[in-house]
Amino acid sequence: MLNQGKIRVTNIQRLCVNDGPGVRTVIFLKGCYLCCPWCCNPESINYDSDYFFVKRKCLSDSNQKFCRQCEILAGNRNKQSCPIGVYEHTFRDYTEEELYYQIIRDKLIYESGGGVTFSGGEPLFQAASIKPLVQKLKSENIHVAVETSLYAPHDNLKELNPLIDYWLIDLKFQYGFITNSQYKIVNQFDNNLKSVMSVASSDKILFRMVLMNEALEHSVRIIENLKKYKISVIELLMYHSLAENKYRQLGISFKRFSSPEANGVSSFLSLLRDEGITASYAKI
Amino acid sequence: MIPTIKKLIKLGVKSILPSAGVDYFRRIRSLKRRFPSECYYSLLTKFKFVHPNQKLSLVDGYLEQAEKMFPRLQLDSSSFYVYPYDKMLIRQLPKGIINLASITPDYGMILDSNLHTISEILSKDNSIFSKRELKLIVLLQELEKRIKTTLEHQKSERSQILSSYFSGLLGQKPDSLDKAIQKLLFYNALLWQMWHWHNGLGRLDLILYEYYEKDIKNGKIDREQAKSLIKEMCITLGKDTNAKSMSLKGDTGQYILLGGIDSKDQTVQNELTEIFLEVFQEYQFPDPKLILRVNNNTSDTIWDKSIASILTGNGSPLLLNEDVVMKGMVDFGYKKEDVWNVGTSACWEPLIIGKSFDQNNSLENVPIIVSLNEFLSSSPPELSFRDFLESYKPLLRRQILSHIHDIQFDCSPLFSLFFDDCIKRNTDFTQGGAVYAYHGVQVVSFPNFINALLNIRDFVFENKIYSLQECKQAIETDFEGKEDMRLVLLSNSHRFGSTEPDVLALTNEMMAYISGIVSEIRVNGEKVKIGFSSSTYIEHARNIEASLDGRKAGEPFAVHISPVSHKIDIQEVIDFAGALDYNGNRLNGNVVDFILPSVYKKVPGKLRTILKTAVQKGIFELQLNVLDAATLKDAKANPEKYPNLIVRVWGFSAYFNDLPEEYKDNLIKRAETYA
């Protein structure tokens, strides 16, 4: 159940340069219908409350006076209230005005060709919550982008589709859709993509896909899908394991993939080229 | 144990030797620091000290030393330009006299100067000042002749060209870019020779442009040849970096200032501005360095070329937001008609080129965290944070005032020749001749100080987690057995650099209070400026006990106005710095210093947007490194792999490998914070 009147945000990153045109503020929203095991923002998968437990910070073994008040040592203080920050909330609920205030601080930057990107998680998960904010931003001529897998209810897409200036579509052609058991929905990717493509011109859509070594085994299927959806330009993002620590802190298991090898990438790029698909490959 | 023995030996040596002997050892030690590869025997035999004649006045002593030194200067014939600075010949100052540092003459005036004309003006009166200046002019002319004769006997084509330049170089305005550079370098070298330190070069794109333009128009040189001359000039200036460095190698204060408005309010952005930026991008000099004065009219071409240079990692240029700085200078008392020619004291403290004798770094920095710690040990009131703060302020006031005092500075007949209004007033540069003599002081540990106050407010008075007694004990014991407390203090989300209204309000309140104290006092009869950026954040912190921001004893203080937590990003610090009040006397350098992640290397156009916005938001000055922690760590472990890795330290750039280990560690830590 969504927190009515609030927008649940895991992070706000300013001065981002790889998430749409110009310099942008990226709002990472919480909640996703998918549960991709390579996700680098695992704290944004589940909408519900969770914490990062930063074990190395915990001093409960050292019998410090301060720690004796903690429930871990049978004290009265809730462990999540640890003032050292051993437990960190993964999110903050903002009102529309509060989030608008955060965003508008960089108005000067937006005027130089940048804007705001809603990412996640799946930003369409909170489509109804962010719609008034997006409308407000649009009324002030602020460029708005969305980074989405398009694996979301079609109604959610319809809320935002006419308002969005730029789409970063994160394709899941490596393994298909790996769904989040908490939020099962009917797959409406085809319908959603069709809607976006009918509203946005091709230069307003950037298709992306994370590439890991294992996915290269499915090259043929990936190319078939690209052709099926008439995608002729794609940005491949190199898989990385930088989120491992976050998985550990959330207490969920981490599945490690391998970074693609140069030869494999090169062959894949050449296959794509042969099929008339222009691909770029971005390393972190 | 070892430091104690060392201290005892020092004490023993001091008590046995007469003070002259102690001075002598101090000099040798200072030389060893600047020339670490030289053995003590070599230092003792190669270097010659020219002592002051105690029987003479300060100025006459200066002239006698010049008379002794000028004929003995060894000239380096391998240099593209003649640079009459002999690092082996060292002028000694009389005891108790502080040397002049960080002054920028107006090289435009120097290039225009004609020693014959100046002689004629001086000869019209019979003052002691004029006689002394005339004596110096004779010495300069004799040196000019000696250089000419020496060059005549050398066979190379370049020597013959230079020899021709030295025929009347000091008696006329140069007629080419090459000759103008030679004249500029001649005087610059002599400033160093006379033991004036951190000599700034000033606005060379503005000053040299007329020579460049004339040469291009006459077909004498093309753009590439001009670029080559600028490169050679920089090489000449940088060839004695060791000898010119004060505390760390590279800390020479040799800055070249680009951009900014001219006397007619037009922004200087000419071909030479671009050439300087290109030369720094291509050759990546750590010394000299560039400062760029930016305003709303700075063109995208200049921004892009500056960013290309910054992205090489050489630290040049530092950005100075001239509208904010000039406004602050006028508010303080500099004349509105003078501020177009704002320069800096080597690093970033503003002054007026060609008019200021401002000594902005000569007073010892004030580590204000010390008085806060002292206050905590005096059982302060525990009623409310406001009571606590008001009761503390008198102690802070005493600490600041104890650092500000009159200073007996060296004289400079050489500066007097070229600085307004020395000749008009018949007075030496340091004795009332220069138009401005507003000296300055800096506080160090300001971010730590604000964080300590925020912690006291939040954890002692609001949440009542700790008592002041516990705070006192934590400082005294360096948090021994109180690691949990230290972590609590470090975890406070109210931190210096955050734009939370209460953090900004407290920061501005304390800046205003300190500013008020400084405005009460005079140095050598003139009002004083205060700055909140200090270069001594490592050096000064070594012997200072732990502090309530969570810093342990001896750990470095925070650097300038920079993020001190990974939770405060670069843009927030820019917002924070833009919201600080720099009015009144708060203009003695307020640098935002941050390390840009190397991702920006791929998108220089986007970086331009970020930096231009920072300027629009009202930051004072901005210093950038483009580094990532992994590279720095690798460079520390494998110095041989990174012989050319340059980093910006405080107001200067240096090779990473030349830095002491604690400076390397500090940079790595900061790079990790910003990643």
Coordinates of C-alpha atoms in Angstrom, one line a residue, chain B residues 320-584:
Chain B
L320 CA 38.1 33.4 -8.9
N321 CA 34.6 34.8 -9.0
E322 CA 35.5 38.4 -9.6
D323 CA 32.1 40.1 -9.1
V324 CA 31.9 38.7 -5.6
V325 CA 35.6 39.4 -4.8
M326 CA 35.6 42.9 -6.2
K327 CA 32.4 43.8 -4.3
G328 CA 34.0 42.6 -1.1
M329 CA 37.1 44.6 -1.7
V330 CA 35.1 47.8 -2.3
D331 CA 33.1 47.1 0.9
F332 CA 36.3 46.7 2.8
G333 CA 37.8 50.0 1.6
Y334 CA 39.7 49.5 -1.7
K335 CA 38.9 52.2 -4.2
K336 CA 36.2 51.3 -6.7
E337 CA 38.5 52.6 -9.5
D338 CA 41.2 50.2 -8.5
V339 CA 39.5 46.9 -8.0
W340 CA 39.4 46.1 -11.7
N341 CA 43.0 45.1 -11.2
V342 CA 42.5 42.6 -8.5
G343 CA 45.1 40.0 -8.2
T344 CA 45.9 37.5 -5.4
S345 CA 48.6 36.9 -2.8
A346 CA 50.2 33.9 -4.4
C347 CA 47.3 31.6 -3.6
W348 CA 43.9 33.3 -3.3
E349 CA 43.9 36.3 -1.0
P350 CA 42.8 39.3 -3.0
L351 CA 45.0 42.5 -3.4
I352 CA 45.4 45.2 -6.0
I353 CA 48.2 44.5 -8.5
G354 CA 50.8 47.3 -8.5
K355 CA 49.3 49.1 -5.6
S356 CA 49.1 46.6 -2.7
F357 CA 51.8 45.9 -0.1
D358 CA 49.1 43.8 1.6
Q359 CA 50.8 40.9 3.5
N360 CA 47.9 38.5 3.6
N361 CA 49.8 35.5 5.1
S362 CA 52.3 37.0 7.5
L363 CA 50.3 36.5 10.7
E364 CA 50.1 33.0 12.1
N365 CA 46.8 31.3 11.3
V366 CA 44.3 31.1 14.1
P367 CA 43.4 27.4 15.0
I368 CA 40.1 28.4 16.5
I369 CA 39.2 24.9 17.7
V370 CA 41.9 25.4 20.4
S371 CA 39.9 28.1 22.3
L372 CA 36.8 26.0 22.1
N373 CA 38.6 23.1 23.7
E374 CA 40.0 25.4 26.3
F375 CA 36.5 26.6 27.1
L376 CA 35.3 23.1 27.5
S377 CA 37.9 22.4 30.1
S378 CA 36.8 25.5 32.2
S379 CA 33.4 24.0 33.3
P380 CA 31.2 26.1 31.1
P381 CA 27.5 26.7 31.8
E382 CA 25.1 23.9 30.8
L383 CA 21.9 25.9 30.7
S384 CA 21.4 26.2 27.0
F385 CA 23.5 26.2 23.8
R386 CA 22.9 29.9 23.4
D387 CA 24.3 30.6 26.9
F388 CA 27.2 28.3 26.2
L389 CA 28.0 30.1 22.9
E390 CA 27.8 33.6 24.4
S391 CA 29.9 32.6 27.4
Y392 CA 32.5 31.1 25.0
K393 CA 32.8 34.1 22.7
P394 CA 35.1 36.3 24.9
L395 CA 37.6 33.4 24.9
L396 CA 37.5 33.2 21.1
R397 CA 37.9 36.9 21.0
R398 CA 41.1 36.7 23.1
Q399 CA 42.5 33.9 21.0
I400 CA 42.0 35.8 17.8
L401 CA 43.3 39.1 19.1
S402 CA 46.4 37.3 20.4
H403 CA 47.3 36.4 16.8
I404 CA 47.1 39.9 15.4
H405 CA 49.9 42.3 16.0
D406 CA 52.2 44.7 14.3
I407 CA 55.0 43.3 12.2
Q408 CA 58.3 44.8 11.2
F409 CA 58.6 44.0 7.5
D410 CA 61.6 44.1 5.2
C411 CA 61.9 47.1 2.9
S412 CA 62.0 47.1 -0.9
P413 CA 63.6 49.8 -2.9
L414 CA 63.1 47.5 -5.9
F415 CA 59.3 47.4 -5.5
S416 CA 59.4 51.1 -4.7
L417 CA 60.5 51.8 -8.3
F418 CA 57.4 50.4 -9.8
F419 CA 54.6 50.6 -7.2
D420 CA 52.0 53.4 -6.9
D421 CA 52.6 55.8 -5.1
C422 CA 56.2 55.3 -3.7
I423 CA 57.9 57.8 -5.9
K424 CA 55.1 60.3 -5.6
R425 CA 55.2 60.0 -1.9
N426 CA 59.0 59.7 -1.7
T427 CA 58.6 56.8 0.6
D428 CA 59.7 53.1 0.5
F429 CA 57.1 50.5 -0.6
T430 CA 56.7 49.1 3.0
Q431 CA 57.0 52.4 4.8
G432 CA 53.9 54.1 3.5
G433 CA 54.8 54.3 -0.2
A434 CA 52.3 51.7 -1.5
V435 CA 48.7 52.8 -1.9
Y436 CA 47.4 49.9 0.1
A437 CA 48.8 48.1 3.1
Y438 CA 45.8 46.0 4.4
H439 CA 47.3 42.9 5.9
G440 CA 45.4 39.8 6.6
V441 CA 44.9 36.8 8.8
Q442 CA 43.3 33.4 8.3
V443 CA 41.5 31.0 10.6
V444 CA 42.3 27.3 10.3
S445 CA 40.0 24.5 11.5
F446 CA 36.8 26.5 10.8
P447 CA 34.8 23.5 9.5
N448 CA 35.9 21.4 12.5
F449 CA 35.0 24.2 14.8
I450 CA 31.5 24.6 13.3
N451 CA 30.9 20.8 13.5
A452 CA 32.1 20.7 17.1
L453 CA 29.6 23.5 18.0
L454 CA 26.8 21.6 16.1
N455 CA 27.7 18.5 18.1
I456 CA 27.6 20.3 21.4
R457 CA 24.2 21.8 20.5
D458 CA 22.7 18.5 19.3
F459 CA 24.2 16.0 21.7
V460 CA 24.8 18.0 24.9
F461 CA 22.0 20.5 24.9
E462 CA 19.2 19.1 22.7
N463 CA 19.4 15.3 23.0
K464 CA 21.3 15.3 26.3
I465 CA 23.3 12.2 25.3
Y466 CA 26.6 13.6 26.7
S467 CA 27.5 16.0 29.4
L468 CA 30.1 18.7 28.9
Q469 CA 32.3 16.9 31.4
E470 CA 32.2 13.8 29.2
C471 CA 33.1 16.0 26.2
K472 CA 36.0 17.5 28.1
Q473 CA 37.3 14.0 29.0
A474 CA 36.9 12.8 25.5
I475 CA 39.2 15.5 24.2
E476 CA 41.7 15.1 27.0
T477 CA 41.9 11.3 26.4
D478 CA 41.8 11.5 22.6
F479 CA 38.6 9.5 22.7
E480 CA 40.3 6.6 24.4
G481 CA 37.6 4.2 25.5
K482 CA 35.0 6.5 23.9
E483 CA 35.1 5.3 20.3
D484 CA 31.3 5.1 20.4
M485 CA 31.1 8.8 21.3
R486 CA 33.4 9.7 18.5
L487 CA 31.3 7.8 16.0
V488 CA 28.2 9.6 17.3
L489 CA 29.9 12.9 16.8
L490 CA 31.0 12.0 13.3
S491 CA 27.5 10.8 12.4
N492 CA 25.7 14.0 13.1
S493 CA 23.8 14.9 9.9
H494 CA 24.0 18.6 10.8
R495 CA 27.4 19.3 9.4
F496 CA 29.5 22.1 7.9
G497 CA 28.8 22.3 4.2
S498 CA 25.1 21.4 4.6
T499 CA 22.5 24.0 3.4
E500 CA 20.2 23.2 6.4
P501 CA 19.1 26.7 7.6
D502 CA 20.4 26.2 11.1
V503 CA 23.9 25.1 9.9
L504 CA 24.1 28.1 7.6
A505 CA 22.9 30.4 10.3
L506 CA 25.5 29.2 12.8
T507 CA 28.3 29.4 10.2
N508 CA 27.4 32.9 9.2
E509 CA 27.0 34.0 12.8
M510 CA 30.5 32.8 13.7
M511 CA 32.0 34.3 10.6
A512 CA 30.4 37.6 11.4
Y513 CA 31.5 37.4 15.0
I514 CA 35.1 36.7 14.0
S515 CA 34.9 39.4 11.4
G516 CA 33.8 41.9 14.1
I517 CA 36.7 41.0 16.4
V518 CA 39.2 41.5 13.5
S519 CA 37.7 44.8 12.6
E520 CA 38.5 46.1 16.1
I521 CA 42.3 45.8 15.6
R522 CA 45.0 47.3 13.3
V523 CA 48.2 45.9 12.0
N524 CA 50.9 48.6 11.5
G525 CA 48.1 51.2 11.7
E526 CA 45.9 49.7 9.0
K527 CA 42.7 47.6 9.2
V528 CA 42.9 43.9 8.8
K529 CA 41.2 41.3 6.5
I530 CA 40.1 37.8 7.6
G531 CA 39.9 34.7 5.5
F532 CA 38.4 31.3 6.2
S533 CA 40.7 29.2 3.9
S534 CA 44.0 28.2 5.3
S535 CA 46.9 26.3 3.8
T536 CA 48.0 25.0 7.2
Y537 CA 45.3 22.4 7.7
I538 CA 47.8 19.6 8.1
E539 CA 50.8 21.4 9.6
H540 CA 48.8 23.3 12.2
A541 CA 46.8 20.2 13.3
R542 CA 49.8 18.1 14.2
N543 CA 50.1 19.3 17.8
I544 CA 46.5 20.0 18.5
E545 CA 44.4 17.7 20.7
A546 CA 41.3 16.0 19.6
S547 CA 38.2 18.0 18.9
L548 CA 34.4 17.5 19.3
D549 CA 33.8 17.2 15.6
G550 CA 35.2 13.7 16.1
R551 CA 38.7 14.5 14.9
K552 CA 41.5 12.7 16.8
A553 CA 44.6 14.4 18.1
G554 CA 47.0 15.3 15.4
E555 CA 44.6 14.4 12.5
P556 CA 44.4 17.0 9.8
F557 CA 41.8 19.7 9.9
A558 CA 39.2 20.0 7.1
V559 CA 40.4 21.7 3.9
H560 CA 39.0 25.1 3.2
I561 CA 35.3 25.1 2.4
S562 CA 34.9 21.5 1.2
P563 CA 32.6 18.6 1.9
V564 CA 33.6 16.9 5.1
S565 CA 31.2 14.0 4.8
H566 CA 30.2 11.7 1.9
K567 CA 26.6 12.7 2.7
I568 CA 27.3 16.2 1.5
D569 CA 27.8 16.3 -2.3
I570 CA 29.7 18.8 -4.4
Q571 CA 26.6 20.7 -5.4
E572 CA 25.5 21.2 -1.8
V573 CA 28.9 22.6 -0.9
I574 CA 28.6 25.0 -3.8
D575 CA 25.1 26.1 -2.5
F576 CA 26.6 26.4 1.0
A577 CA 29.5 28.5 -0.1
G578 CA 27.3 30.6 -2.2
A579 CA 25.1 31.3 0.8
L580 CA 27.9 32.5 3.1
D581 CA 28.3 36.1 3.8
Y582 CA 31.7 37.4 2.7
N583 CA 31.0 41.1 3.5
G584 CA 33.1 43.5 5.5

